[in-house]
mmCIF file of C-alpha atoms in Angstrom:
data_model
loop_
_atom_site.group_PDB
_atom_site.id
_atom_site.type_symbol
_atom_site.label_atom_id
_atom_site.label_comp_id
_atom_site.label_asym_id
_atom_site.label_seq_id
_atom_site.Cartn_x
_atom_site.Cartn_y
_atom_site.Cartn_z
ATOM 1 C CA MET A 1 123.574 107.838 40.355
ATOM 2 C CA ASN A 2 123.401 107.143 37.112
ATOM 3 C CA SER A 3 126.329 105.066 35.484
ATOM 4 C CA GLU A 4 125.681 106.383 31.824
ATOM 5 C CA HIS A 5 129.192 106.253 29.784
ATOM 6 C CA THR A 6 130.477 109.405 28.669
ATOM 7 C CA LEU A 7 133.939 110.502 26.953
ATOM 8 C CA ASN A 8 136.707 111.599 28.551
ATOM 9 C CA PRO A 9 138.062 114.995 26.972
ATOM 10 C CA ASN A 10 141.532 113.682 28.011
ATOM 11 C CA GLY A 11 141.008 110.080 26.779
ATOM 12 C CA GLY A 12 139.047 107.394 27.129
ATOM 13 C CA VAL A 13 135.994 106.633 28.648
ATOM 14 C CA CYS A 14 134.540 107.097 32.001
ATOM 15 C CA SER A 15 131.720 106.905 33.671
ATOM 16 C CA ARG A 16 128.837 109.804 34.838
ATOM 17 C CA ARG A 17 129.796 108.919 38.397
ATOM 18 C CA GLU A 18 133.152 109.061 37.899
ATOM 19 C CA VAL A 19 133.425 112.373 36.441
ATOM 20 C CA GLU A 20 130.806 113.868 38.817
ATOM 21 C CA GLU A 21 133.258 113.070 41.733
ATOM 22 C CA PRO A 22 135.743 115.916 41.243
ATOM 23 C CA ALA A 23 132.845 118.325 41.524
ATOM 24 C CA SER A 24 132.444 117.455 45.229
ATOM 25 C CA GLY A 25 136.181 117.813 46.096
ATOM 26 C CA SER A 26 137.852 121.014 47.050
ATOM 27 C CA GLN A 27 140.818 119.977 44.541
ATOM 28 C CA LEU A 28 139.372 120.766 41.225
ATOM 29 C CA LEU A 29 141.551 124.197 40.695
ATOM 30 C CA GLU A 30 144.565 121.690 40.775
ATOM 31 C CA ARG A 31 143.029 119.515 37.873
ATOM 32 C CA ILE A 32 142.241 122.876 36.017
ATOM 33 C CA LEU A 33 145.852 123.970 36.473
ATOM 34 C CA SER A 34 147.482 120.488 36.167
ATOM 35 C CA THR A 35 150.462 120.566 33.249
ATOM 36 C CA ASP A 36 148.840 117.907 30.995
ATOM 37 C CA ASN A 37 145.178 120.085 31.053
ATOM 38 C CA VAL A 38 146.752 123.317 30.669
ATOM 39 C CA HIS A 39 149.243 121.908 27.686
ATOM 40 C CA LYS A 40 145.947 120.845 26.107
ATOM 41 C CA ALA A 41 144.281 123.876 26.757
ATOM 42 C CA TRP A 42 147.033 126.032 24.924
ATOM 43 C CA LYS A 43 147.082 123.548 22.116
ATOM 44 C CA ARG A 44 143.317 124.571 21.574
ATOM 45 C CA VAL A 45 143.761 128.070 21.817
ATOM 46 C CA ARG A 46 146.814 127.842 19.491
ATOM 47 C CA ALA A 47 144.668 125.696 17.085
ATOM 48 C CA ASN A 48 141.913 128.350 16.927
ATOM 49 C CA ASN A 49 144.182 131.564 16.506
ATOM 50 C CA GLY A 50 141.766 134.635 16.820
ATOM 51 C CA ALA A 51 142.906 138.461 17.362
ATOM 52 C CA PRO A 52 145.165 139.465 20.330
ATOM 53 C CA GLY A 53 143.006 140.758 23.544
ATOM 54 C CA VAL A 54 144.222 144.407 25.377
ATOM 55 C CA ASP A 55 147.642 143.150 26.150
ATOM 56 C CA GLY A 56 148.565 142.727 22.001
ATOM 57 C CA VAL A 57 150.106 139.439 22.638
ATOM 58 C CA THR A 58 149.251 137.103 19.597
ATOM 59 C CA VAL A 59 148.904 133.732 19.619
ATOM 60 C CA TYR A 60 152.335 133.190 18.617
ATOM 61 C CA GLU A 61 154.022 135.829 20.583
ATOM 62 C CA PHE A 62 152.536 134.103 23.818
ATOM 63 C CA PRO A 63 155.097 131.327 24.549
ATOM 64 C CA ASP A 64 158.240 133.373 25.069
ATOM 65 C CA ALA A 65 156.090 136.146 26.675
ATOM 66 C CA PHE A 66 154.505 133.707 29.328
ATOM 67 C CA ARG A 67 156.437 130.627 29.378
ATOM 68 C CA GLU A 68 159.012 131.844 32.186
ATOM 69 C CA ARG A 69 156.055 133.530 34.293
ATOM 70 C CA TRP A 70 153.470 131.008 34.030
ATOM 71 C CA SER A 71 154.728 129.459 37.508
ATOM 72 C CA GLU A 72 154.141 132.914 39.125
ATOM 73 C CA ILE A 73 150.392 133.041 37.277
ATOM 74 C CA ARG A 74 149.424 129.746 38.542
ATOM 75 C CA SER A 75 150.714 130.254 42.134
ATOM 76 C CA ASN A 76 148.827 133.422 41.865
ATOM 77 C CA ILE A 77 145.344 131.603 40.665
ATOM 78 C CA LEU A 78 145.838 128.892 43.494
ATOM 79 C CA GLU A 79 146.060 131.411 46.099
ATOM 80 C CA GLY A 80 143.242 133.583 44.713
ATOM 81 C CA ASN A 81 145.252 136.349 43.576
ATOM 82 C CA TYR A 82 144.741 136.160 40.166
ATOM 83 C CA THR A 83 143.223 139.304 38.407
ATOM 84 C CA PRO A 84 141.707 138.171 34.575
ATOM 85 C CA SER A 85 142.688 141.165 32.167
ATOM 86 C CA PRO A 86 139.297 143.232 30.599
ATOM 87 C CA VAL A 87 138.510 141.781 27.324
ATOM 88 C CA GLN A 88 138.812 143.826 24.315
ATOM 89 C CA ARG A 89 134.947 145.138 22.938
ATOM 90 C CA VAL A 90 134.563 144.148 19.386
ATOM 91 C CA GLU A 91 131.645 144.624 17.345
ATOM 92 C CA ILE A 92 130.797 142.278 13.696
ATOM 93 C CA PRO A 93 127.896 142.818 11.757
ATOM 94 C CA LYS A 94 125.003 140.214 11.540
ATOM 95 C CA PRO A 95 122.983 138.732 8.985
ATOM 96 C CA ASP A 96 119.973 140.912 10.032
ATOM 97 C CA GLY A 97 121.979 144.395 9.516
ATOM 98 C CA ARG A 98 122.887 144.658 13.715
ATOM 99 C CA ARG A 99 125.494 144.207 15.576
ATOM 100 C CA ARG A 100 126.892 141.168 17.634
ATOM 101 C CA LEU A 101 128.914 142.349 20.556
ATOM 102 C CA LEU A 102 132.611 140.064 21.121
ATOM 103 C CA GLY A 103 134.367 140.484 24.292
ATOM 104 C CA ILE A 104 138.146 139.007 23.293
ATOM 105 C CA PRO A 105 140.149 138.070 26.334
ATOM 106 C CA ILE A 106 143.910 138.159 26.043
ATOM 107 C CA VAL A 107 145.486 134.448 24.677
ATOM 108 C CA LEU A 108 146.583 133.792 28.902
ATOM 109 C CA ASP A 109 142.958 134.258 29.782
ATOM 110 C CA ARG A 110 141.874 132.268 26.753
ATOM 111 C CA VAL A 111 144.359 129.500 27.899
ATOM 112 C CA ILE A 112 142.944 129.640 31.505
ATOM 113 C CA GLN A 113 139.583 129.606 30.567
ATOM 114 C CA GLN A 114 139.940 126.828 28.221
ATOM 115 C CA ALA A 115 141.043 124.632 30.990
ATOM 116 C CA ILE A 116 138.379 125.379 33.077
ATOM 117 C CA ALA A 117 136.042 124.651 30.261
ATOM 118 C CA GLN A 118 137.799 121.016 29.650
ATOM 119 C CA VAL A 119 137.255 120.065 32.987
ATOM 120 C CA MET A 120 133.876 121.504 33.825
ATOM 121 C CA ASN A 121 132.500 119.832 30.510
ATOM 122 C CA PRO A 122 132.699 116.167 31.383
ATOM 123 C CA ILE A 123 131.011 117.706 34.895
ATOM 124 C CA PHE A 124 127.674 118.986 33.064
ATOM 125 C CA ASP A 125 127.588 117.621 29.953
ATOM 126 C CA PRO A 126 126.192 114.486 30.810
ATOM 127 C CA ASP A 127 122.869 116.109 32.216
ATOM 128 C CA PHE A 128 122.488 118.522 29.272
ATOM 129 C CA SER A 129 119.013 117.796 27.043
ATOM 130 C CA GLU A 130 119.728 115.716 24.039
ATOM 131 C CA SER A 131 117.794 118.727 21.957
ATOM 132 C CA SER A 132 120.826 121.007 23.174
ATOM 133 C CA CYS A 133 123.155 120.598 20.166
ATOM 134 C CA GLY A 134 125.013 124.296 20.380
ATOM 135 C CA PHE A 135 129.135 124.230 21.605
ATOM 136 C CA ARG A 136 128.815 120.602 23.127
ATOM 137 C CA PRO A 137 131.514 118.068 22.536
ATOM 138 C CA GLY A 138 130.733 115.416 19.809
ATOM 139 C CA ARG A 139 127.678 117.942 18.739
ATOM 140 C CA SER A 140 126.882 120.593 15.691
ATOM 141 C CA ALA A 141 124.406 122.210 13.755
ATOM 142 C CA HIS A 142 124.255 119.322 11.689
ATOM 143 C CA ASP A 143 122.747 117.591 14.312
ATOM 144 C CA GLY A 144 120.170 119.911 14.979
ATOM 145 C CA VAL A 145 119.221 119.925 11.685
ATOM 146 C CA ARG A 146 118.790 115.943 11.384
ATOM 147 C CA GLN A 147 116.727 116.190 14.361
ATOM 148 C CA VAL A 148 114.326 118.591 13.135
ATOM 149 C CA GLN A 149 114.315 116.648 10.027
ATOM 150 C CA LYS A 150 113.256 113.602 12.119
ATOM 151 C CA PHE A 151 110.536 115.762 13.951
ATOM 152 C CA ILE A 152 109.023 116.717 10.890
ATOM 153 C CA GLY A 153 108.735 112.871 9.569
ATOM 154 C CA GLN A 154 107.102 112.297 12.503
ATOM 155 C CA GLY A 155 104.519 114.430 11.507
ATOM 156 C CA TYR A 156 105.385 117.958 13.340
ATOM 157 C CA ARG A 157 104.240 120.099 11.176
ATOM 158 C CA VAL A 158 104.446 123.681 13.351
ATOM 159 C CA ALA A 159 107.578 125.105 14.069
ATOM 160 C CA VAL A 160 107.718 128.364 17.050
ATOM 161 C CA ASP A 161 111.403 130.332 16.281
ATOM 162 C CA MET A 162 112.434 131.518 19.797
ATOM 163 C CA ASP A 163 115.083 133.834 19.738
ATOM 164 C CA LEU A 164 116.705 134.423 23.375
ATOM 165 C CA SER A 165 117.198 138.354 22.695
ATOM 166 C CA LYS A 166 120.149 139.586 23.769
ATOM 167 C CA PHE A 167 121.129 136.681 26.176
ATOM 168 C CA PHE A 168 124.697 136.963 25.935
ATOM 169 C CA ASP A 169 124.730 140.423 27.013
ATOM 170 C CA THR A 170 121.938 140.118 29.644
ATOM 171 C CA VAL A 171 122.855 137.050 31.627
ATOM 172 C CA ASN A 172 122.982 137.868 35.451
ATOM 173 C CA HIS A 173 125.422 136.720 36.908
ATOM 174 C CA ASP A 174 123.955 135.731 40.590
ATOM 175 C CA ILE A 175 121.705 133.473 38.868
ATOM 176 C CA LEU A 176 124.392 131.516 36.740
ATOM 177 C CA MET A 177 126.784 131.272 39.416
ATOM 178 C CA SER A 178 124.055 130.027 41.436
ATOM 179 C CA ARG A 179 123.907 127.320 38.461
ATOM 180 C CA VAL A 180 127.369 126.746 38.515
ATOM 181 C CA SER A 181 127.714 125.835 41.837
ATOM 182 C CA ARG A 182 125.031 122.878 41.846
ATOM 183 C CA ARG A 183 127.706 120.885 40.881
ATOM 184 C CA ILE A 184 131.122 123.134 41.604
ATOM 185 C CA ASN A 185 131.651 123.130 45.154
ATOM 186 C CA ASP A 186 135.633 124.276 44.807
ATOM 187 C CA LYS A 187 135.180 127.869 46.153
ATOM 188 C CA ARG A 188 138.568 128.908 44.419
ATOM 189 C CA VAL A 189 136.973 127.787 40.902
ATOM 190 C CA LEU A 190 133.796 129.912 41.406
ATOM 191 C CA ARG A 191 135.263 132.654 42.085
ATOM 192 C CA LEU A 192 137.920 132.530 39.527
ATOM 193 C CA ILE A 193 134.808 132.523 37.243
ATOM 194 C CA GLY A 194 133.067 135.278 38.962
ATOM 195 C CA LYS A 195 136.342 137.322 38.394
ATOM 196 C CA TYR A 196 136.166 136.573 34.786
ATOM 197 C CA LEU A 197 132.558 137.318 34.401
ATOM 198 C CA ARG A 198 133.214 141.186 36.340
ATOM 199 C CA ALA A 199 136.468 141.723 34.474
ATOM 200 C CA GLY A 200 135.156 144.513 32.412
ATOM 201 C CA ALA A 201 135.524 145.791 29.124
ATOM 202 C CA ILE A 202 137.762 148.070 27.276
ATOM 203 C CA ASP A 203 135.394 149.668 24.260
ATOM 204 C CA LYS A 204 137.372 152.216 22.182
ATOM 205 C CA GLY A 205 139.767 152.781 24.769
ATOM 206 C CA ARG A 206 137.596 153.112 27.695
ATOM 207 C CA LEU A 207 136.971 150.674 30.639
ATOM 208 C CA GLN A 208 133.247 149.363 31.034
ATOM 209 C CA ALA A 209 132.082 147.677 33.802
ATOM 210 C CA THR A 210 130.766 144.105 33.116
ATOM 211 C CA ARG A 211 127.667 143.879 35.828
ATOM 212 C CA ASN A 212 125.839 141.355 33.210
ATOM 213 C CA GLY A 213 126.420 139.343 30.693
ATOM 214 C CA VAL A 214 129.260 136.696 29.396
ATOM 215 C CA PRO A 215 131.144 137.656 26.839
ATOM 216 C CA GLN A 216 130.990 136.276 23.368
ATOM 217 C CA GLY A 217 134.511 135.318 22.329
ATOM 218 C CA GLY A 218 136.096 133.705 25.653
ATOM 219 C CA PRO A 219 136.337 129.420 25.463
ATOM 220 C CA LEU A 220 134.388 129.392 28.648
ATOM 221 C CA SER A 221 131.514 131.290 27.786
ATOM 222 C CA PRO A 222 129.747 128.649 25.513
ATOM 223 C CA LEU A 223 129.644 126.017 28.200
ATOM 224 C CA LEU A 224 128.183 128.836 31.011
ATOM 225 C CA ALA A 225 125.708 129.623 28.871
ATOM 226 C CA ASN A 226 124.519 125.771 28.601
ATOM 227 C CA ILE A 227 124.527 125.433 32.270
ATOM 228 C CA LEU A 228 122.094 128.661 32.341
ATOM 229 C CA LEU A 229 119.608 127.163 29.706
ATOM 230 C CA ASP A 230 119.573 123.667 30.745
ATOM 231 C CA ASP A 231 116.667 124.867 32.717
ATOM 232 C CA PHE A 232 115.354 126.192 30.034
ATOM 233 C CA ASP A 233 115.663 123.306 27.929
ATOM 234 C CA LYS A 234 113.794 121.086 30.771
ATOM 235 C CA GLU A 235 111.040 123.392 31.259
ATOM 236 C CA LEU A 236 110.231 122.428 27.317
ATOM 237 C CA GLU A 237 110.905 119.033 28.159
ATOM 238 C CA LYS A 238 108.427 118.990 30.994
ATOM 239 C CA ARG A 239 105.820 120.686 28.691
ATOM 240 C CA GLY A 240 106.079 117.836 26.236
ATOM 241 C CA HIS A 241 107.803 120.237 23.476
ATOM 242 C CA ARG A 242 110.069 118.485 20.717
ATOM 243 C CA PHE A 243 112.560 121.464 19.902
ATOM 244 C CA VAL A 244 116.469 121.794 18.890
ATOM 245 C CA ARG A 245 118.308 124.466 20.558
ATOM 246 C CA TYR A 246 121.836 125.789 19.764
ATOM 247 C CA ALA A 247 123.009 128.336 21.969
ATOM 248 C CA ASP A 248 120.407 131.490 22.168
ATOM 249 C CA ASP A 249 118.198 129.863 19.587
ATOM 250 C CA SER A 250 115.354 127.404 19.414
ATOM 251 C CA VAL A 251 113.064 125.895 17.393
ATOM 252 C CA PRO A 252 110.017 123.813 19.456
ATOM 253 C CA ARG A 253 107.736 121.874 16.964
ATOM 254 C CA ARG A 254 104.401 120.985 17.105
ATOM 255 C CA HIS A 255 101.296 119.451 15.498
ATOM 256 C CA GLU A 256 98.929 121.960 15.779
ATOM 257 C CA ARG A 257 98.949 125.314 15.460
ATOM 258 C CA VAL A 258 96.823 126.011 18.656
ATOM 259 C CA ARG A 259 99.643 124.339 20.961
ATOM 260 C CA ILE A 260 102.212 127.084 19.815
ATOM 261 C CA THR A 261 100.376 128.968 22.962
ATOM 262 C CA ARG A 262 101.411 126.683 25.090
ATOM 263 C CA CYS A 263 105.235 127.298 23.813
ATOM 264 C CA SER A 264 104.737 131.049 24.313
ATOM 265 C CA LEU A 265 103.540 130.387 27.681
ATOM 266 C CA ALA A 266 107.045 128.332 28.376
ATOM 267 C CA ALA A 267 109.372 131.110 27.156
ATOM 268 C CA GLN A 268 107.191 133.732 28.716
ATOM 269 C CA LYS A 269 107.920 131.745 32.195
ATOM 270 C CA MET A 270 111.777 131.394 31.129
ATOM 271 C CA ARG A 271 111.658 135.015 30.630
ATOM 272 C CA GLU A 272 110.025 136.284 33.967
ATOM 273 C CA GLY A 273 111.528 133.727 36.104
ATOM 274 C CA PRO A 274 110.360 132.722 39.554
ATOM 275 C CA SER A 275 109.064 136.308 40.503
ATOM 276 C CA LYS A 276 112.642 137.704 40.631
ATOM 277 C CA PRO A 277 113.445 140.751 38.727
ATOM 278 C CA PRO A 278 117.131 140.092 38.075
ATOM 279 C CA TYR A 279 115.621 136.899 36.024
ATOM 280 C CA ARG A 280 113.369 138.950 34.167
ATOM 281 C CA ARG A 281 116.223 141.418 32.361
ATOM 282 C CA ARG A 282 118.546 138.187 31.860
ATOM 283 C CA LEU A 283 115.981 136.545 29.163
ATOM 284 C CA GLN A 284 113.806 138.994 26.857
ATOM 285 C CA THR A 285 112.175 136.122 24.309
ATOM 286 C CA THR A 286 111.017 136.990 21.015
ATOM 287 C CA VAL A 287 108.583 134.253 19.648
ATOM 288 C CA SER A 288 107.009 133.825 16.390
ATOM 289 C CA CYS A 289 105.331 131.422 13.711
ATOM 290 C CA VAL A 290 107.298 130.624 11.184
ATOM 291 C CA GLY A 291 104.929 128.465 8.936
ATOM 292 C CA GLN A 292 102.267 125.471 9.751
ATOM 293 C CA GLU A 293 103.134 123.516 6.369
ATOM 294 C CA PRO A 294 106.260 123.907 5.218
ATOM 295 C CA GLY A 295 107.330 122.488 1.830
ATOM 296 C CA TRP A 296 109.855 120.231 2.570
#
């Protein structure tokens, strides 16, 4: 087992072996719902503010509304009886004129999701690709830009812009949960994540089922996306590509134009998957050449 050292979000430094151990036990949910972890999650949600969910409770109203109920809610989660609320469907404009669908959880569910993400991040993040820069501790879009600049300095002059079309809206839940269960053995945690994926969405006053997708707007969604797309990163690495991925956007680079074909095939493989129809529905990839001699 690799003994690579990683930062512990609760403070200090711990080895990769140390952060992997909870995944093999059955007490992961207790760690997620520990007082310190939940308090930290609440502070993060409070700092992010954000709009209220379907219950109308704001971040400022949340402590008074839920402080007395938390003990009961925690017990329900531990016993498997907690049911997350549907997300509030919101549309925001994108620069290209299209609209992005967001799913805003209620504040309570944002706190619980944030608590889950805080415990799961140290389990998964150390094994993510160095070329993955989005929604990871200590990484940002600026790191991706610097990495692209480094590739340009090494002589890589051809870029392929790959957009995983409607990725967050089309994620297959079964495939995602199979990836999560590679490292998470606490069945209660897996069931809770599954409940969040299937919680539904309120759109214009009507409840819609969420049979596919990971709603953008919840604290847990970015980690789940990176877990699923890690296979994509590993496939590009296996093919020898230099690339940068930020969430569902990726920019592989190559020395020669002819090499674009290999990158296109890698994207096609991810779109089609291992001959499983749900995998084909999950990823629809657009591949386009954006120029072989940029003027930078």
